[in-house]
Amino acid sequence: MKLLQEQKCFGGRQIRYQHDSQSLNCSMQFSVFLPPQAQLGPVPALYWLSGLTCTDENFSTKAGAQRVAAELGLALIIPDTSPRGEGVPDDDNGAYDLGLGAGFYVNATEAPWRRHYRMYDYVLSELPALVEAELPLDGRRAISGHSMGGHGALVLALRHPERFVSVSAFAPISNPSDCPWGRKAFTAYLGEDKAAWAQYDASLLLREKGCPLPMLVDQGEADSFLAEQLRPEALQTAAEESGAELILRLQPGYDHSYYFISSFIEEHLRFHARYLCR
Amino acid sequence: MKLLQEQKCFGGRQIRYQHDSQSLNCSMQFSVFLPPQAQLGPVPALYWLSGLTCTDENFSTKAGAQRVAAELGLALIIPDTSPRGEGVPDDDNGAYDLGLGAGFYVNATEAPWRRHYRMYDYVLSELPALVEAELPLDGRRAISGHSMGGHGALVLALRHPERFVSVSAFAPISNPSDCPWGRKAFTAYLGEDKAAWAQYDASLLLREKGCPLPMLVDQGEADSFLAEQLRPEALQTAAEESGAELILRLQPGYDHSYYFISSFIEEHLRFHARYLCR
């Protein structure tokens, strides 16, 4: 784990690391914010999964999360959104919603993706093991994300609730088996078998398994992807059917951008801190 | 004034406009944040001048200023850093510190710059007249900026204290007549006459005229441009010689980036609000 850059921010440390990923078979970069409290001892961590086209830098520079993380004593762990580098396949047409920047937090089973596109394992296991070994983290984890990353956060938490204390999402792709982004990505990465897709579909998982974790979702009502791609009503229905406690908030006038995320990130951090810091 | 984009942010409106500038002889874009209070009546405005290579978007997306502006009821007016578009000259070598993105908030007198590079007039007069005619602004103004924009904010406020209630800066180019960035830009835009340069040098202006306005400057001590380009000690000396009240704060560990700005922007907004909102 090589330190690429470190910058002071709200009394803490905003750091960018590089490492060779075993899960992804490539060199990866990720960002970390360590709050001032990490100088005194291990702190809990919020994992943030970003959306299509993002790297670790979008959330780091645009969300304004460090201020509240510094107050609450939370680390932020911010991975990239796909494997990267020479030899990592991309969509033949350079589409923004497949390949580089669009890993969808799955373990791909299809060629040419399966050698590198294993973001599920990377975020679930490899990255936490790495940062918890190298940084002052106490092993308590929460997870959140935006759009494709909201999908990833929900799926990881629903399948491994023992790994996290709470989960939240901004404008998640709630039912990827049944929207254009999800169908395209899942067909490429996972093939045609819908049973494989279901393991990466938050609405199907929630309906089937319920969710023992506190779960908060914010969705902007002026989000241009709302009806076709995001479909939070599927998540809501699944929560009702399984009896899970989902806090789903529709925010009038907000779109899909970081202006939306920055407006509500404080409430998400305080939500997670209630479970992370007790 | 044409609305290009509008996004809800902290209950207010983050808006990008385009207009034909008479000062600059080109089409310009700028950003505005209108707090929720602007729906009820006119509000005061903080003008933000950005640094080298920036557009109106850097501050809008990275500083995290909207949260506090929404709380305090302040509009943010965020111009670009130079004229733009076809026909606007750039540095022959595409240098980042001359030409496009590097207007230095002067009225150029030299060829080929003098037709378009009149950012001083643009920010001092044309832009305020435009936005105060078109938007719910009450005409009270404060001004702030970063690096090249900190230089611009200080110079505008020192030469026209009747136009502003307060001025602040992050890591300003404090004495451009005597640093590489300033000498290069002033030679190109203003020629060899040092008397012309002095009208755009905050330290020389402050020594000569003093400053009747509240004045706050933050400077990161880990800023790699500190010793060679920024030279806040010149500003401090000028304040002492003229008896002006300069609050100059050296912030240990902080660099020149938006991580530094975001860490202290709240304090700057609250500083300006004390004078803007009384």
PDB file of N, CA, C and O in Angstrom, chain A residues 20 39 55-56 82 86 96 101 107 111 121-122 134 140-141 154 157 167 170 173 202 206 208 217-218 220 245 267:
ATOM      1  N   ASP A  20      -1.495  -3.200  -5.234  1.00  0.00           N
ATOM      2  CA  ASP A  20      -1.757  -4.257  -6.201  1.00  0.00           C
ATOM      3  C   ASP A  20      -2.882  -5.126  -5.661  1.00  0.00           C
ATOM      4  O   ASP A  20      -2.738  -5.768  -4.628  1.00  0.00           O
ATOM      5  N   GLN A  39      -5.627   9.884  15.296  1.00  0.00           N
ATOM      6  CA  GLN A  39      -4.293  10.038  15.901  1.00  0.00           C
ATOM      7  C   GLN A  39      -4.248   9.466  17.314  1.00  0.00           C
ATOM      8  O   GLN A  39      -3.170   9.201  17.849  1.00  0.00           O
ATOM      9  N   THR A  55     -14.309   7.983 -10.096  1.00  0.00           N
ATOM     10  CA  THR A  55     -13.174   7.352  -9.436  1.00  0.00           C
ATOM     11  C   THR A  55     -13.336   7.625  -7.938  1.00  0.00           C
ATOM     12  O   THR A  55     -14.387   8.106  -7.500  1.00  0.00           O
ATOM     13  N   ASP A  56     -12.287   7.354  -7.171  1.00  0.00           N
ATOM     14  CA  ASP A  56     -12.311   7.684  -5.748  1.00  0.00           C
ATOM     15  C   ASP A  56     -12.322   9.195  -5.509  1.00  0.00           C
ATOM     16  O   ASP A  56     -12.570   9.635  -4.385  1.00  0.00           O
ATOM     17  N   SER A  82     -14.093   0.496 -10.637  1.00  0.00           N
ATOM     18  CA  SER A  82     -13.812  -0.660 -11.498  1.00  0.00           C
ATOM     19  C   SER A  82     -12.330  -0.943 -11.429  1.00  0.00           C
ATOM     20  O   SER A  82     -11.555  -0.116 -10.951  1.00  0.00           O
ATOM     21  N   GLU A  86      -3.692  -0.932 -17.953  1.00  0.00           N
ATOM     22  CA  GLU A  86      -3.413  -1.690 -19.166  1.00  0.00           C
ATOM     23  C   GLU A  86      -3.817  -3.149 -18.972  1.00  0.00           C
ATOM     24  O   GLU A  86      -3.549  -3.739 -17.928  1.00  0.00           O
ATOM     25  N   TYR A  96     -20.136   4.529 -21.231  1.00  0.00           N
ATOM     26  CA  TYR A  96     -19.887   4.958 -19.839  1.00  0.00           C
ATOM     27  C   TYR A  96     -20.469   3.972 -18.833  1.00  0.00           C
ATOM     28  O   TYR A  96     -20.100   4.003 -17.663  1.00  0.00           O
ATOM     29  N   GLY A 101     -14.879   2.202 -15.026  1.00  0.00           N
ATOM     30  CA  GLY A 101     -15.778   3.126 -14.338  1.00  0.00           C
ATOM     31  C   GLY A 101     -17.169   2.577 -14.112  1.00  0.00           C
ATOM     32  O   GLY A 101     -18.046   3.298 -13.624  1.00  0.00           O
ATOM     33  N   ASN A 107     -18.912  -9.853  -9.042  1.00  0.00           N
ATOM     34  CA  ASN A 107     -17.834 -10.739  -9.491  1.00  0.00           C
ATOM     35  C   ASN A 107     -18.238 -11.290 -10.859  1.00  0.00           C
ATOM     36  O   ASN A 107     -19.119 -12.149 -10.952  1.00  0.00           O
ATOM     37  N   ALA A 111     -16.409 -13.987 -19.958  1.00  0.00           N
ATOM     38  CA  ALA A 111     -15.307 -13.381 -20.704  1.00  0.00           C
ATOM     39  C   ALA A 111     -15.821 -12.135 -21.405  1.00  0.00           C
ATOM     40  O   ALA A 111     -16.984 -12.092 -21.818  1.00  0.00           O
ATOM     41  N   ASP A 121     -15.837  -8.884  -4.459  1.00  0.00           N
ATOM     42  CA  ASP A 121     -14.830  -9.406  -3.532  1.00  0.00           C
ATOM     43  C   ASP A 121     -13.895  -8.306  -3.044  1.00  0.00           C
ATOM     44  O   ASP A 121     -13.479  -8.285  -1.881  1.00  0.00           O
ATOM     45  N   TYR A 122     -13.560  -7.425  -3.958  1.00  0.00           N
ATOM     46  CA  TYR A 122     -12.621  -6.370  -3.607  1.00  0.00           C
ATOM     47  C   TYR A 122     -13.169  -5.496  -2.476  1.00  0.00           C
ATOM     48  O   TYR A 122     -12.486  -5.237  -1.483  1.00  0.00           O
ATOM     49  N   GLU A 134      -3.526  -1.852   7.946  1.00  0.00           N
ATOM     50  CA  GLU A 134      -2.511  -0.800   7.758  1.00  0.00           C
ATOM     51  C   GLU A 134      -2.878   0.532   8.416  1.00  0.00           C
ATOM     52  O   GLU A 134      -2.000   1.372   8.609  1.00  0.00           O
ATOM     53  N   ARG A 140     -15.172  -1.660  12.893  1.00  0.00           N
ATOM     54  CA  ARG A 140     -16.600  -1.370  12.738  1.00  0.00           C
ATOM     55  C   ARG A 140     -16.796  -0.678  11.390  1.00  0.00           C
ATOM     56  O   ARG A 140     -16.056   0.253  11.062  1.00  0.00           O
ATOM     57  N   ARG A 141     -17.799  -1.164  10.625  1.00  0.00           N
ATOM     58  CA  ARG A 141     -17.985  -0.667   9.261  1.00  0.00           C
ATOM     59  C   ARG A 141     -19.441  -0.331   8.990  1.00  0.00           C
ATOM     60  O   ARG A 141     -20.339  -1.074   9.384  1.00  0.00           O
ATOM     61  N   LEU A 154     -26.081  -1.499  -0.954  1.00  0.00           N
ATOM     62  CA  LEU A 154     -27.249  -2.263  -0.499  1.00  0.00           C
ATOM     63  C   LEU A 154     -27.006  -3.763  -0.659  1.00  0.00           C
ATOM     64  O   LEU A 154     -27.295  -4.555   0.248  1.00  0.00           O
ATOM     65  N   ALA A 157     -24.473  -5.098   1.913  1.00  0.00           N
ATOM     66  CA  ALA A 157     -25.019  -5.133   3.270  1.00  0.00           C
ATOM     67  C   ALA A 157     -26.102  -6.197   3.408  1.00  0.00           C
ATOM     68  O   ALA A 157     -26.186  -6.878   4.444  1.00  0.00           O
ATOM     69  N   VAL A 167     -26.498   0.650   6.691  1.00  0.00           N
ATOM     70  CA  VAL A 167     -26.337   0.863   5.248  1.00  0.00           C
ATOM     71  C   VAL A 167     -27.213   2.032   4.817  1.00  0.00           C
ATOM     72  O   VAL A 167     -28.316   2.219   5.333  1.00  0.00           O
ATOM     73  N   PHE A 170     -27.775   6.867  -1.755  1.00  0.00           N
ATOM     74  CA  PHE A 170     -28.331   8.006  -2.475  1.00  0.00           C
ATOM     75  C   PHE A 170     -28.714   7.509  -3.871  1.00  0.00           C
ATOM     76  O   PHE A 170     -27.859   7.024  -4.615  1.00  0.00           O
ATOM     77  N   ILE A 173     -29.466   2.281  -7.758  1.00  0.00           N
ATOM     78  CA  ILE A 173     -30.105   1.439  -8.778  1.00  0.00           C
ATOM     79  C   ILE A 173     -30.728   0.291  -7.999  1.00  0.00           C
ATOM     80  O   ILE A 173     -30.066  -0.681  -7.637  1.00  0.00           O
ATOM     81  N   ALA A 202     -30.738  -5.572  -5.158  1.00  0.00           N
ATOM     82  CA  ALA A 202     -31.124  -5.221  -3.789  1.00  0.00           C
ATOM     83  C   ALA A 202     -32.596  -5.478  -3.527  1.00  0.00           C
ATOM     84  O   ALA A 202     -32.967  -5.950  -2.449  1.00  0.00           O
ATOM     85  N   LEU A 206     -33.731  -8.076  -0.767  1.00  0.00           N
ATOM     86  CA  LEU A 206     -34.469  -7.556   0.384  1.00  0.00           C
ATOM     87  C   LEU A 206     -35.796  -8.292   0.543  1.00  0.00           C
ATOM     88  O   LEU A 206     -36.202  -8.624   1.666  1.00  0.00           O
ATOM     89  N   GLU A 208     -36.404 -11.310  -0.388  1.00  0.00           N
ATOM     90  CA  GLU A 208     -36.121 -12.692  -0.006  1.00  0.00           C
ATOM     91  C   GLU A 208     -35.610 -12.827   1.431  1.00  0.00           C
ATOM     92  O   GLU A 208     -36.029 -13.708   2.185  1.00  0.00           O
ATOM     93  N   VAL A 217     -32.380   5.468   2.666  1.00  0.00           N
ATOM     94  CA  VAL A 217     -32.214   5.781   1.244  1.00  0.00           C
ATOM     95  C   VAL A 217     -32.807   7.159   0.959  1.00  0.00           C
ATOM     96  O   VAL A 217     -33.958   7.432   1.316  1.00  0.00           O
ATOM     97  N   ASP A 218     -32.011   8.027   0.329  1.00  0.00           N
ATOM     98  CA  ASP A 218     -32.510   9.314  -0.160  1.00  0.00           C
ATOM     99  C   ASP A 218     -32.573   9.279  -1.677  1.00  0.00           C
ATOM    100  O   ASP A 218     -31.649   8.793  -2.337  1.00  0.00           O
ATOM    101  N   GLY A 220     -33.728  11.897  -4.961  1.00  0.00           N
ATOM    102  CA  GLY A 220     -34.229  13.175  -5.458  1.00  0.00           C
ATOM    103  C   GLY A 220     -35.390  12.976  -6.411  1.00  0.00           C
ATOM    104  O   GLY A 220     -35.331  12.119  -7.297  1.00  0.00           O
ATOM    105  N   GLU A 245     -37.147  -2.629   7.873  1.00  0.00           N
ATOM    106  CA  GLU A 245     -37.358  -1.210   8.169  1.00  0.00           C
ATOM    107  C   GLU A 245     -36.495  -0.356   7.264  1.00  0.00           C
ATOM    108  O   GLU A 245     -35.325  -0.106   7.542  1.00  0.00           O
ATOM    109  N   GLU A 267     -26.591  14.133   7.036  1.00  0.00           N
ATOM    110  CA  GLU A 267     -27.602  13.302   7.690  1.00  0.00           C
ATOM    111  C   GLU A 267     -27.251  11.814   7.589  1.00  0.00           C
ATOM    112  O   GLU A 267     -27.503  11.037   8.516  1.00  0.00           O
TER     113      GLU A 267
END
